[in-house]
Amino acid sequence: MTDESHACVLSYALTTVPAPLTVSPPKVDSGNEDELAYGSIDLVISNSGSTPVRCGKIAIVLPVGSLAQDLALTGEGIAPYVEPESGWTIVGPQPDVLVAVPTAETAVFPAAGETPSETSGDSSKVRFSVEPSGGASEVTVDGLYITLKNIAISNKTGVARIGIEEWATTEGEIPATPNTGRLEVAKFPFRSGADPSPGIGRALVAVKSVGGPPATRISAGAEVRLEWHHVRGDNHELYMDDRRVADPSIAGGSAYQVPADTVLRDTAFALKTVTPTPDGGYVTRWDHLTVCVTDQRLASLTVNGALDAKDVVTARSSLEVTGAVTARSTLNVTGDATVEGTLRATNDVTVGGTLGVTGLLTANGPIQANDSLTVGKTLTTHGSIDAKAGATVAGTLNVTGTLAGVSVTVTHGEWVDCGKESGNSSTAPSGQVMVGRKHSGDENGQTCYKYASLTVS
C-alpha cells in the first residue's frame, strides 16, 4: 500500500459476521480445518459529500498472517461479492488484495442531497455515472456494497487494520496515486456463541437420510442419521440407550450415521456437549430424542397384564406374560415363552426354548417348541404339534394335524357301564377318553364301554 498522501473522498462503513469476530484456535491439525473461526466482512461505500466523485478503482487490502494485527490466516478461499454486479466486478490479483473495479473505465458517485433533476432519477437512490474509455455513459446505483466471505480469522487477539485504496477524485482526472484509508476490525478471544447455561443443547435431530424426512417412526433395522449443530470448541459424546457410541468422528463432528440393523426397537439417543467458557471453565449441554420403531424386535419382554398384538410378535430372547397373550398373527420367541394365562395365536406359534402356558393354548397354525411344551388346560391347534422334549397337557388335547416329536401313552381301563342297549348310556370319567364299545345280541343285548387315559410325553 502507498503512503497516505490523500485521504479517501468516499465514505466507508464496515460490519462483520459474526459480530464481533473471534480468533481461530492456535493449532489446528490437517483435516480439521472446520475448527477454524471463519467470518465475513460487509463493506458499504458511498459519497457523503456535496460534490460528485468519479472513481476508477477501489482496493481492499487485508493483513494476512498469525499476528495480532493480522485479520486472516490466509488469503486463499476468500469469496468476494460486489453489488451492483452489473456495474462492478471484483478480481483478486494477489492472495491478500481484493480490488473492486468498475465495469466501465470509471464510475461517478453522485453527491448526497442532489435533486432528482440533477441525477435524472429517483431522489431516494444514490446514482453512479460510469465513464468508459471511449466516451461517457451513466449507470445509476444505490451505492457500492462489497462482502468478503469465508475468511479464516487469524489466531491472535488484537485489532487488524484493513487498508483502503481508491483511485477517485471530485474534480479533474482520476489520479495515478490512490487515496488511502484504514478500517479497524477487532478480533476477540473465543467464547461460546450462545448462553452457556447447562441444558441448552445443540438441536439434535434424526433423519432417514441426508436431507431426508425426520426419522420419527421407522421400521426395525432401518438406517438413521443423527445431525446436530457443532460450534467450534464443542466436544460431543453420543449415547444410544444405555451405552456410549464408540466413534471418534462424533467428538468434533456434527453428524453420525447409525448403521442398518442397529435400531430394532424404540431407541433413546442423548448427545452430551461440553463447551469451553472464556474463564477457562466449561459447561455441559444435553440433547435427547427417541426414534420409534413400528415392528419392534425385543431381546426380552415381560408384561404384567394382557398382551394383545395386532400383528407378528417376535421376541429375540424370552417372553414372560402374567396375563393373556393374543397374537393376531404369528408368535415367534427365540428363547422361552411363559404365559400365566391364555395364549391365542391367529397363525403359527414358534418357541426356541420351553413353551409353558398355564391356561388355554389355541393356535390356528402349527405349534413348535424346540424344548418342552406344557399346557395347564386345553391345547387346541388346527395344525401340527412339534415338541422336541415332549409335551404335557393337563386338560384336553385337540390336534387337527400331526403330533411330531412326542409320544402318547394309552392306559386302558376295564369295560364299564354294561347294560341293556335300548336304555344304556355312559359318560367318560374326567381326564379319559372313550377307546372301545362292545355289544352282543339284539337291542336287548348287553353294551359295554371302555375308557383310557392319554399321556403325552
mmCIF file with all atom_site columns, N, CA, C and O in Angstrom, residues 150-198:
data_model
loop_
_atom_site.group_PDB
_atom_site.id
_atom_site.type_symbol
_atom_site.label_atom_id
_atom_site.label_alt_id
_atom_site.label_comp_id
_atom_site.label_asym_id
_atom_site.label_entity_id
_atom_site.label_seq_id
_atom_site.pdbx_PDB_ins_code
_atom_site.Cartn_x
_atom_site.Cartn_y
_atom_site.Cartn_z
_atom_site.occupancy
_atom_site.B_iso_or_equiv
_atom_site.pdbx_formal_charge
_atom_site.auth_seq_id
_atom_site.auth_comp_id
_atom_site.auth_asym_id
_atom_site.auth_atom_id
_atom_site.pdbx_PDB_model_num
ATOM 1   N N  . ASN A 1 150 ? -15.937 -16.242 3.965   1.00 0.00 ? 150 ASN A N  1
ATOM 2   C CA . ASN A 1 150 ? -15.060 -17.405 4.154   1.00 0.00 ? 150 ASN A CA 1
ATOM 3   C C  . ASN A 1 150 ? -13.642 -16.984 4.511   1.00 0.00 ? 150 ASN A C  1
ATOM 4   O O  . ASN A 1 150 ? -12.667 -17.556 4.040   1.00 0.00 ? 150 ASN A O  1
ATOM 5   N N  . ILE A 1 151 ? -13.517 -15.978 5.371   1.00 0.00 ? 151 ILE A N  1
ATOM 6   C CA . ILE A 1 151 ? -12.210 -15.517 5.837   1.00 0.00 ? 151 ILE A CA 1
ATOM 7   C C  . ILE A 1 151 ? -11.807 -16.355 7.052   1.00 0.00 ? 151 ILE A C  1
ATOM 8   O O  . ILE A 1 151 ? -12.529 -16.384 8.058   1.00 0.00 ? 151 ILE A O  1
ATOM 9   N N  . ALA A 1 152 ? -10.690 -17.045 6.977   1.00 0.00 ? 152 ALA A N  1
ATOM 10  C CA . ALA A 1 152 ? -10.155 -17.785 8.122   1.00 0.00 ? 152 ALA A CA 1
ATOM 11  C C  . ALA A 1 152 ? -9.481  -16.780 9.050   1.00 0.00 ? 152 ALA A C  1
ATOM 12  O O  . ALA A 1 152 ? -8.404  -16.257 8.751   1.00 0.00 ? 152 ALA A O  1
ATOM 13  N N  . ILE A 1 153 ? -10.101 -16.488 10.166  1.00 0.00 ? 153 ILE A N  1
ATOM 14  C CA . ILE A 1 153 ? -9.625  -15.429 11.054  1.00 0.00 ? 153 ILE A CA 1
ATOM 15  C C  . ILE A 1 153 ? -8.301  -15.836 11.713  1.00 0.00 ? 153 ILE A C  1
ATOM 16  O O  . ILE A 1 153 ? -8.118  -16.984 12.122  1.00 0.00 ? 153 ILE A O  1
ATOM 17  N N  . SER A 1 154 ? -7.409  -14.868 11.828  1.00 0.00 ? 154 SER A N  1
ATOM 18  C CA . SER A 1 154 ? -6.115  -15.101 12.457  1.00 0.00 ? 154 SER A CA 1
ATOM 19  C C  . SER A 1 154 ? -6.286  -15.540 13.901  1.00 0.00 ? 154 SER A C  1
ATOM 20  O O  . SER A 1 154 ? -7.333  -15.304 14.513  1.00 0.00 ? 154 SER A O  1
ATOM 21  N N  . ASN A 1 155 ? -5.259  -16.189 14.463  1.00 0.00 ? 155 ASN A N  1
ATOM 22  C CA . ASN A 1 155 ? -5.406  -16.815 15.775  1.00 0.00 ? 155 ASN A CA 1
ATOM 23  C C  . ASN A 1 155 ? -4.857  -15.992 16.935  1.00 0.00 ? 155 ASN A C  1
ATOM 24  O O  . ASN A 1 155 ? -4.627  -16.525 18.009  1.00 0.00 ? 155 ASN A O  1
ATOM 25  N N  . LYS A 1 156 ? -4.636  -14.682 16.741  1.00 0.00 ? 156 LYS A N  1
ATOM 26  C CA . LYS A 1 156 ? -4.176  -13.827 17.833  1.00 0.00 ? 156 LYS A CA 1
ATOM 27  C C  . LYS A 1 156 ? -5.194  -12.714 18.073  1.00 0.00 ? 156 LYS A C  1
ATOM 28  O O  . LYS A 1 156 ? -5.657  -12.054 17.134  1.00 0.00 ? 156 LYS A O  1
ATOM 29  N N  . THR A 1 157 ? -5.543  -12.515 19.323  1.00 0.00 ? 157 THR A N  1
ATOM 30  C CA . THR A 1 157 ? -6.445  -11.433 19.682  1.00 0.00 ? 157 THR A CA 1
ATOM 31  C C  . THR A 1 157 ? -5.779  -10.090 19.408  1.00 0.00 ? 157 THR A C  1
ATOM 32  O O  . THR A 1 157 ? -4.605  -9.887  19.740  1.00 0.00 ? 157 THR A O  1
ATOM 33  N N  . GLY A 1 158 ? -6.510  -9.164  18.819  1.00 0.00 ? 158 GLY A N  1
ATOM 34  C CA . GLY A 1 158 ? -5.938  -7.862  18.513  1.00 0.00 ? 158 GLY A CA 1
ATOM 35  C C  . GLY A 1 158 ? -6.829  -7.078  17.575  1.00 0.00 ? 158 GLY A C  1
ATOM 36  O O  . GLY A 1 158 ? -7.972  -7.463  17.295  1.00 0.00 ? 158 GLY A O  1
ATOM 37  N N  . VAL A 1 159 ? -6.306  -5.967  17.083  1.00 0.00 ? 159 VAL A N  1
ATOM 38  C CA . VAL A 1 159 ? -7.017  -5.098  16.155  1.00 0.00 ? 159 VAL A CA 1
ATOM 39  C C  . VAL A 1 159 ? -6.303  -5.120  14.816  1.00 0.00 ? 159 VAL A C  1
ATOM 40  O O  . VAL A 1 159 ? -5.110  -4.798  14.735  1.00 0.00 ? 159 VAL A O  1
ATOM 41  N N  . ALA A 1 160 ? -7.025  -5.530  13.784  1.00 0.00 ? 160 ALA A N  1
ATOM 42  C CA . ALA A 1 160 ? -6.469  -5.552  12.427  1.00 0.00 ? 160 ALA A CA 1
ATOM 43  C C  . ALA A 1 160 ? -6.933  -4.320  11.671  1.00 0.00 ? 160 ALA A C  1
ATOM 44  O O  . ALA A 1 160 ? -8.075  -3.878  11.842  1.00 0.00 ? 160 ALA A O  1
ATOM 45  N N  . ARG A 1 161 ? -6.053  -3.782  10.858  1.00 0.00 ? 161 ARG A N  1
ATOM 46  C CA . ARG A 1 161 ? -6.383  -2.617  10.051  1.00 0.00 ? 161 ARG A CA 1
ATOM 47  C C  . ARG A 1 161 ? -6.501  -3.024  8.587   1.00 0.00 ? 161 ARG A C  1
ATOM 48  O O  . ARG A 1 161 ? -5.553  -3.521  7.999   1.00 0.00 ? 161 ARG A O  1
ATOM 49  N N  . ILE A 1 162 ? -7.684  -2.794  8.040   1.00 0.00 ? 162 ILE A N  1
ATOM 50  C CA . ILE A 1 162 ? -7.909  -3.083  6.628   1.00 0.00 ? 162 ILE A CA 1
ATOM 51  C C  . ILE A 1 162 ? -7.564  -1.833  5.835   1.00 0.00 ? 162 ILE A C  1
ATOM 52  O O  . ILE A 1 162 ? -8.055  -0.736  6.118   1.00 0.00 ? 162 ILE A O  1
ATOM 53  N N  . GLY A 1 163 ? -6.717  -1.996  4.841   1.00 0.00 ? 163 GLY A N  1
ATOM 54  C CA . GLY A 1 163 ? -6.308  -0.870  4.019   1.00 0.00 ? 163 GLY A CA 1
ATOM 55  C C  . GLY A 1 163 ? -7.284  -0.609  2.885   1.00 0.00 ? 163 GLY A C  1
ATOM 56  O O  . GLY A 1 163 ? -7.793  -1.538  2.257   1.00 0.00 ? 163 GLY A O  1
ATOM 57  N N  . ILE A 1 164 ? -7.558  0.661   2.651   1.00 0.00 ? 164 ILE A N  1
ATOM 58  C CA . ILE A 1 164 ? -8.421  1.081   1.549   1.00 0.00 ? 164 ILE A CA 1
ATOM 59  C C  . ILE A 1 164 ? -7.603  1.951   0.602   1.00 0.00 ? 164 ILE A C  1
ATOM 60  O O  . ILE A 1 164 ? -6.949  2.907   1.033   1.00 0.00 ? 164 ILE A O  1
ATOM 61  N N  . GLU A 1 165 ? -7.640  1.632   -0.668  1.00 0.00 ? 165 GLU A N  1
ATOM 62  C CA . GLU A 1 165 ? -7.017  2.446   -1.713  1.00 0.00 ? 165 GLU A CA 1
ATOM 63  C C  . GLU A 1 165 ? -8.079  2.756   -2.758  1.00 0.00 ? 165 GLU A C  1
ATOM 64  O O  . GLU A 1 165 ? -8.707  1.838   -3.280  1.00 0.00 ? 165 GLU A O  1
ATOM 65  N N  . GLU A 1 166 ? -8.245  4.041   -3.026  1.00 0.00 ? 166 GLU A N  1
ATOM 66  C CA . GLU A 1 166 ? -9.248  4.428   -4.023  1.00 0.00 ? 166 GLU A CA 1
ATOM 67  C C  . GLU A 1 166 ? -8.632  5.382   -5.030  1.00 0.00 ? 166 GLU A C  1
ATOM 68  O O  . GLU A 1 166 ? -7.947  6.344   -4.675  1.00 0.00 ? 166 GLU A O  1
ATOM 69  N N  . TRP A 1 167 ? -8.894  5.055   -6.270  1.00 0.00 ? 167 TRP A N  1
ATOM 70  C CA . TRP A 1 167 ? -8.499  5.941   -7.357  1.00 0.00 ? 167 TRP A CA 1
ATOM 71  C C  . TRP A 1 167 ? -9.742  6.769   -7.695  1.00 0.00 ? 167 TRP A C  1
ATOM 72  O O  . TRP A 1 167 ? -10.570 6.379   -8.522  1.00 0.00 ? 167 TRP A O  1
ATOM 73  N N  . ALA A 1 168 ? -9.877  7.891   -6.990  1.00 0.00 ? 168 ALA A N  1
ATOM 74  C CA . ALA A 1 168 ? -11.098 8.680   -7.092  1.00 0.00 ? 168 ALA A CA 1
ATOM 75  C C  . ALA A 1 168 ? -10.773 10.162  -6.921  1.00 0.00 ? 168 ALA A C  1
ATOM 76  O O  . ALA A 1 168 ? -9.762  10.532  -6.311  1.00 0.00 ? 168 ALA A O  1
ATOM 77  N N  . THR A 1 169 ? -11.660 11.020  -7.437  1.00 0.00 ? 169 THR A N  1
ATOM 78  C CA . THR A 1 169 ? -11.464 12.459  -7.338  1.00 0.00 ? 169 THR A CA 1
ATOM 79  C C  . THR A 1 169 ? -12.813 13.163  -7.444  1.00 0.00 ? 169 THR A C  1
ATOM 80  O O  . THR A 1 169 ? -13.783 12.611  -7.981  1.00 0.00 ? 169 THR A O  1
ATOM 81  N N  . THR A 1 170 ? -12.845 14.380  -6.903  1.00 0.00 ? 170 THR A N  1
ATOM 82  C CA . THR A 1 170 ? -14.049 15.208  -7.031  1.00 0.00 ? 170 THR A CA 1
ATOM 83  C C  . THR A 1 170 ? -13.943 16.184  -8.193  1.00 0.00 ? 170 THR A C  1
ATOM 84  O O  . THR A 1 170 ? -14.938 16.834  -8.548  1.00 0.00 ? 170 THR A O  1
ATOM 85  N N  . GLU A 1 171 ? -12.747 16.272  -8.777  1.00 0.00 ? 171 GLU A N  1
ATOM 86  C CA . GLU A 1 171 ? -12.553 17.179  -9.918  1.00 0.00 ? 171 GLU A CA 1
ATOM 87  C C  . GLU A 1 171 ? -11.328 16.733  -10.694 1.00 0.00 ? 171 GLU A C  1
ATOM 88  O O  . GLU A 1 171 ? -10.414 16.114  -10.165 1.00 0.00 ? 171 GLU A O  1
ATOM 89  N N  . GLY A 1 172 ? -11.303 17.046  -11.968 1.00 0.00 ? 172 GLY A N  1
ATOM 90  C CA . GLY A 1 172 ? -10.167 16.722  -12.809 1.00 0.00 ? 172 GLY A CA 1
ATOM 91  C C  . GLY A 1 172 ? -10.077 15.257  -13.153 1.00 0.00 ? 172 GLY A C  1
ATOM 92  O O  . GLY A 1 172 ? -11.041 14.498  -13.069 1.00 0.00 ? 172 GLY A O  1
ATOM 93  N N  . GLU A 1 173 ? -8.869  14.831  -13.556 1.00 0.00 ? 173 GLU A N  1
ATOM 94  C CA . GLU A 1 173 ? -8.625  13.462  -13.969 1.00 0.00 ? 173 GLU A CA 1
ATOM 95  C C  . GLU A 1 173 ? -8.476  12.537  -12.757 1.00 0.00 ? 173 GLU A C  1
ATOM 96  O O  . GLU A 1 173 ? -8.114  12.970  -11.663 1.00 0.00 ? 173 GLU A O  1
ATOM 97  N N  . ILE A 1 174 ? -8.735  11.248  -13.002 1.00 0.00 ? 174 ILE A N  1
ATOM 98  C CA . ILE A 1 174 ? -8.512  10.250  -11.955 1.00 0.00 ? 174 ILE A CA 1
ATOM 99  C C  . ILE A 1 174 ? -7.034  10.225  -11.623 1.00 0.00 ? 174 ILE A C  1
ATOM 100 O O  . ILE A 1 174 ? -6.183  10.078  -12.525 1.00 0.00 ? 174 ILE A O  1
ATOM 101 N N  . PRO A 1 175 ? -6.641  10.360  -10.358 1.00 0.00 ? 175 PRO A N  1
ATOM 102 C CA . PRO A 1 175 ? -5.216  10.412  -10.019 1.00 0.00 ? 175 PRO A CA 1
ATOM 103 C C  . PRO A 1 175 ? -4.536  9.063   -10.232 1.00 0.00 ? 175 PRO A C  1
ATOM 104 O O  . PRO A 1 175 ? -5.148  8.009   -10.103 1.00 0.00 ? 175 PRO A O  1
ATOM 105 N N  . ALA A 1 176 ? -3.243  9.143   -10.531 1.00 0.00 ? 176 ALA A N  1
ATOM 106 C CA . ALA A 1 176 ? -2.459  7.907   -10.679 1.00 0.00 ? 176 ALA A CA 1
ATOM 107 C C  . ALA A 1 176 ? -2.110  7.318   -9.322  1.00 0.00 ? 176 ALA A C  1
ATOM 108 O O  . ALA A 1 176 ? -1.933  6.104   -9.182  1.00 0.00 ? 176 ALA A O  1
ATOM 109 N N  . THR A 1 177 ? -2.023  8.157   -8.311  1.00 0.00 ? 177 THR A N  1
ATOM 110 C CA . THR A 1 177 ? -1.733  7.701   -6.957  1.00 0.00 ? 177 THR A CA 1
ATOM 111 C C  . THR A 1 177 ? -3.033  7.642   -6.175  1.00 0.00 ? 177 THR A C  1
ATOM 112 O O  . THR A 1 177 ? -3.764  8.637   -6.108  1.00 0.00 ? 177 THR A O  1
ATOM 113 N N  . PRO A 1 178 ? -3.340  6.516   -5.569  1.00 0.00 ? 178 PRO A N  1
ATOM 114 C CA . PRO A 1 178 ? -4.647  6.384   -4.914  1.00 0.00 ? 178 PRO A CA 1
ATOM 115 C C  . PRO A 1 178 ? -4.711  7.135   -3.594  1.00 0.00 ? 178 PRO A C  1
ATOM 116 O O  . PRO A 1 178 ? -3.693  7.361   -2.923  1.00 0.00 ? 178 PRO A O  1
ATOM 117 N N  . ASN A 1 179 ? -5.917  7.517   -3.255  1.00 0.00 ? 179 ASN A N  1
ATOM 118 C CA . ASN A 1 179 ? -6.172  7.972   -1.903  1.00 0.00 ? 179 ASN A CA 1
ATOM 119 C C  . ASN A 1 179 ? -6.186  6.749   -0.988  1.00 0.00 ? 179 ASN A C  1
ATOM 120 O O  . ASN A 1 179 ? -6.504  5.631   -1.414  1.00 0.00 ? 179 ASN A O  1
ATOM 121 N N  . THR A 1 180 ? -5.832  6.941   0.274   1.00 0.00 ? 180 THR A N  1
ATOM 122 C CA . THR A 1 180 ? -5.725  5.785   1.170   1.00 0.00 ? 180 THR A CA 1
ATOM 123 C C  . THR A 1 180 ? -6.488  6.025   2.465   1.00 0.00 ? 180 THR A C  1
ATOM 124 O O  . THR A 1 180 ? -6.704  7.164   2.897   1.00 0.00 ? 180 THR A O  1
ATOM 125 N N  . GLY A 1 181 ? -6.880  4.935   3.074   1.00 0.00 ? 181 GLY A N  1
ATOM 126 C CA . GLY A 1 181 ? -7.547  4.978   4.365   1.00 0.00 ? 181 GLY A CA 1
ATOM 127 C C  . GLY A 1 181 ? -7.445  3.638   5.052   1.00 0.00 ? 181 GLY A C  1
ATOM 128 O O  . GLY A 1 181 ? -6.982  2.646   4.465   1.00 0.00 ? 181 GLY A O  1
ATOM 129 N N  . ARG A 1 182 ? -7.882  3.568   6.304   1.00 0.00 ? 182 ARG A N  1
ATOM 130 C CA . ARG A 1 182 ? -7.812  2.324   7.068   1.00 0.00 ? 182 ARG A CA 1
ATOM 131 C C  . ARG A 1 182 ? -9.115  2.127   7.846   1.00 0.00 ? 182 ARG A C  1
ATOM 132 O O  . ARG A 1 182 ? -9.708  3.085   8.333   1.00 0.00 ? 182 ARG A O  1
ATOM 133 N N  . LEU A 1 183 ? -9.517  0.878   7.946   1.00 0.00 ? 183 LEU A N  1
ATOM 134 C CA . LEU A 1 183 ? -10.669 0.498   8.752   1.00 0.00 ? 183 LEU A CA 1
ATOM 135 C C  . LEU A 1 183 ? -10.204 -0.531  9.776   1.00 0.00 ? 183 LEU A C  1
ATOM 136 O O  . LEU A 1 183 ? -9.536  -1.516  9.420   1.00 0.00 ? 183 LEU A O  1
ATOM 137 N N  . GLU A 1 184 ? -10.551 -0.323  11.038  1.00 0.00 ? 184 GLU A N  1
ATOM 138 C CA . GLU A 1 184 ? -10.104 -1.210  12.104  1.00 0.00 ? 184 GLU A CA 1
ATOM 139 C C  . GLU A 1 184 ? -11.157 -2.282  12.394  1.00 0.00 ? 184 GLU A C  1
ATOM 140 O O  . GLU A 1 184 ? -12.356 -1.998  12.462  1.00 0.00 ? 184 GLU A O  1
ATOM 141 N N  . VAL A 1 185 ? -10.667 -3.507  12.561  1.00 0.00 ? 185 VAL A N  1
ATOM 142 C CA . VAL A 1 185 ? -11.531 -4.648  12.900  1.00 0.00 ? 185 VAL A CA 1
ATOM 143 C C  . VAL A 1 185 ? -10.929 -5.351  14.112  1.00 0.00 ? 185 VAL A C  1
ATOM 144 O O  . VAL A 1 185 ? -9.767  -5.766  14.068  1.00 0.00 ? 185 VAL A O  1
ATOM 145 N N  . ALA A 1 186 ? -11.710 -5.505  15.166  1.00 0.00 ? 186 ALA A N  1
ATOM 146 C CA . ALA A 1 186 ? -11.227 -6.157  16.385  1.00 0.00 ? 186 ALA A CA 1
ATOM 147 C C  . ALA A 1 186 ? -11.468 -7.657  16.317  1.00 0.00 ? 186 ALA A C  1
ATOM 148 O O  . ALA A 1 186 ? -12.491 -8.115  15.803  1.00 0.00 ? 186 ALA A O  1
ATOM 149 N N  . LYS A 1 187 ? -10.524 -8.405  16.855  1.00 0.00 ? 187 LYS A N  1
ATOM 150 C CA . LYS A 1 187 ? -10.645 -9.862  16.969  1.00 0.00 ? 187 LYS A CA 1
ATOM 151 C C  . LYS A 1 187 ? -10.596 -10.215 18.456  1.00 0.00 ? 187 LYS A C  1
ATOM 152 O O  . LYS A 1 187 ? -9.600  -9.956  19.128  1.00 0.00 ? 187 LYS A O  1
ATOM 153 N N  . PHE A 1 188 ? -11.672 -10.818 18.922  1.00 0.00 ? 188 PHE A N  1
ATOM 154 C CA . PHE A 1 188 ? -11.797 -11.110 20.347  1.00 0.00 ? 188 PHE A CA 1
ATOM 155 C C  . PHE A 1 188 ? -11.459 -12.575 20.625  1.00 0.00 ? 188 PHE A C  1
ATOM 156 O O  . PHE A 1 188 ? -11.486 -13.416 19.720  1.00 0.00 ? 188 PHE A O  1
ATOM 157 N N  . PRO A 1 189 ? -11.165 -12.905 21.894  1.00 0.00 ? 189 PRO A N  1
ATOM 158 C CA . PRO A 1 189 ? -10.939 -14.323 22.228  1.00 0.00 ? 189 PRO A CA 1
ATOM 159 C C  . PRO A 1 189 ? -12.192 -15.140 21.969  1.00 0.00 ? 189 PRO A C  1
ATOM 160 O O  . PRO A 1 189 ? -13.309 -14.618 21.964  1.00 0.00 ? 189 PRO A O  1
ATOM 161 N N  . PHE A 1 190 ? -11.975 -16.445 21.780  1.00 0.00 ? 190 PHE A N  1
ATOM 162 C CA . PHE A 1 190 ? -13.119 -17.325 21.550  1.00 0.00 ? 190 PHE A CA 1
ATOM 163 C C  . PHE A 1 190 ? -14.012 -17.352 22.782  1.00 0.00 ? 190 PHE A C  1
ATOM 164 O O  . PHE A 1 190 ? -13.559 -17.392 23.918  1.00 0.00 ? 190 PHE A O  1
ATOM 165 N N  . ARG A 1 191 ? -15.315 -17.320 22.542  1.00 0.00 ? 191 ARG A N  1
ATOM 166 C CA . ARG A 1 191 ? -16.298 -17.524 23.583  1.00 0.00 ? 191 ARG A CA 1
ATOM 167 C C  . ARG A 1 191 ? -17.517 -18.181 22.956  1.00 0.00 ? 191 ARG A C  1
ATOM 168 O O  . ARG A 1 191 ? -17.724 -18.062 21.752  1.00 0.00 ? 191 ARG A O  1
ATOM 169 N N  . SER A 1 192 ? -18.287 -18.840 23.781  1.00 0.00 ? 192 SER A N  1
ATOM 170 C CA . SER A 1 192 ? -19.452 -19.530 23.251  1.00 0.00 ? 192 SER A CA 1
ATOM 171 C C  . SER A 1 192 ? -20.386 -18.540 22.594  1.00 0.00 ? 192 SER A C  1
ATOM 172 O O  . SER A 1 192 ? -20.597 -17.429 23.075  1.00 0.00 ? 192 SER A O  1
ATOM 173 N N  . GLY A 1 193 ? -20.961 -18.955 21.467  1.00 0.00 ? 193 GLY A N  1
ATOM 174 C CA . GLY A 1 193 ? -21.853 -18.078 20.736  1.00 0.00 ? 193 GLY A CA 1
ATOM 175 C C  . GLY A 1 193 ? -23.250 -18.038 21.293  1.00 0.00 ? 193 GLY A C  1
ATOM 176 O O  . GLY A 1 193 ? -24.116 -17.377 20.753  1.00 0.00 ? 193 GLY A O  1
ATOM 177 N N  . ALA A 1 194 ? -23.523 -18.771 22.386  1.00 0.00 ? 194 ALA A N  1
ATOM 178 C CA . ALA A 1 194 ? -24.860 -18.786 22.965  1.00 0.00 ? 194 ALA A CA 1
ATOM 179 C C  . ALA A 1 194 ? -24.740 -18.751 24.482  1.00 0.00 ? 194 ALA A C  1
ATOM 180 O O  . ALA A 1 194 ? -23.662 -18.875 25.049  1.00 0.00 ? 194 ALA A O  1
ATOM 181 N N  . ASP A 1 195 ? -25.860 -18.562 25.130  1.00 0.00 ? 195 ASP A N  1
ATOM 182 C CA . ASP A 1 195 ? -25.900 -18.566 26.580  1.00 0.00 ? 195 ASP A CA 1
ATOM 183 C C  . ASP A 1 195 ? -25.402 -19.924 27.082  1.00 0.00 ? 195 ASP A C  1
ATOM 184 O O  . ASP A 1 195 ? -25.999 -20.952 26.788  1.00 0.00 ? 195 ASP A O  1
ATOM 185 N N  . PRO A 1 196 ? -24.290 -19.953 27.833  1.00 0.00 ? 196 PRO A N  1
ATOM 186 C CA . PRO A 1 196 ? -23.714 -21.244 28.226  1.00 0.00 ? 196 PRO A CA 1
ATOM 187 C C  . PRO A 1 196 ? -24.419 -21.873 29.415  1.00 0.00 ? 196 PRO A C  1
ATOM 188 O O  . PRO A 1 196 ? -23.789 -22.372 30.324  1.00 0.00 ? 196 PRO A O  1
ATOM 189 N N  . SER A 1 197 ? -25.727 -21.821 29.460  1.00 0.00 ? 197 SER A N  1
ATOM 190 C CA . SER A 1 197 ? -26.464 -22.440 30.555  1.00 0.00 ? 197 SER A CA 1
ATOM 191 C C  . SER A 1 197 ? -26.575 -23.937 30.312  1.00 0.00 ? 197 SER A C  1
ATOM 192 O O  . SER A 1 197 ? -26.871 -24.358 29.192  1.00 0.00 ? 197 SER A O  1
ATOM 193 N N  . PRO A 1 198 ? -26.340 -24.747 31.324  1.00 0.00 ? 198 PRO A N  1
ATOM 194 C CA . PRO A 1 198 ? -26.492 -26.200 31.139  1.00 0.00 ? 198 PRO A CA 1
ATOM 195 C C  . PRO A 1 198 ? -27.899 -26.536 30.689  1.00 0.00 ? 198 PRO A C  1
ATOM 196 O O  . PRO A 1 198 ? -28.873 -25.933 31.118  1.00 0.00 ? 198 PRO A O  1
#
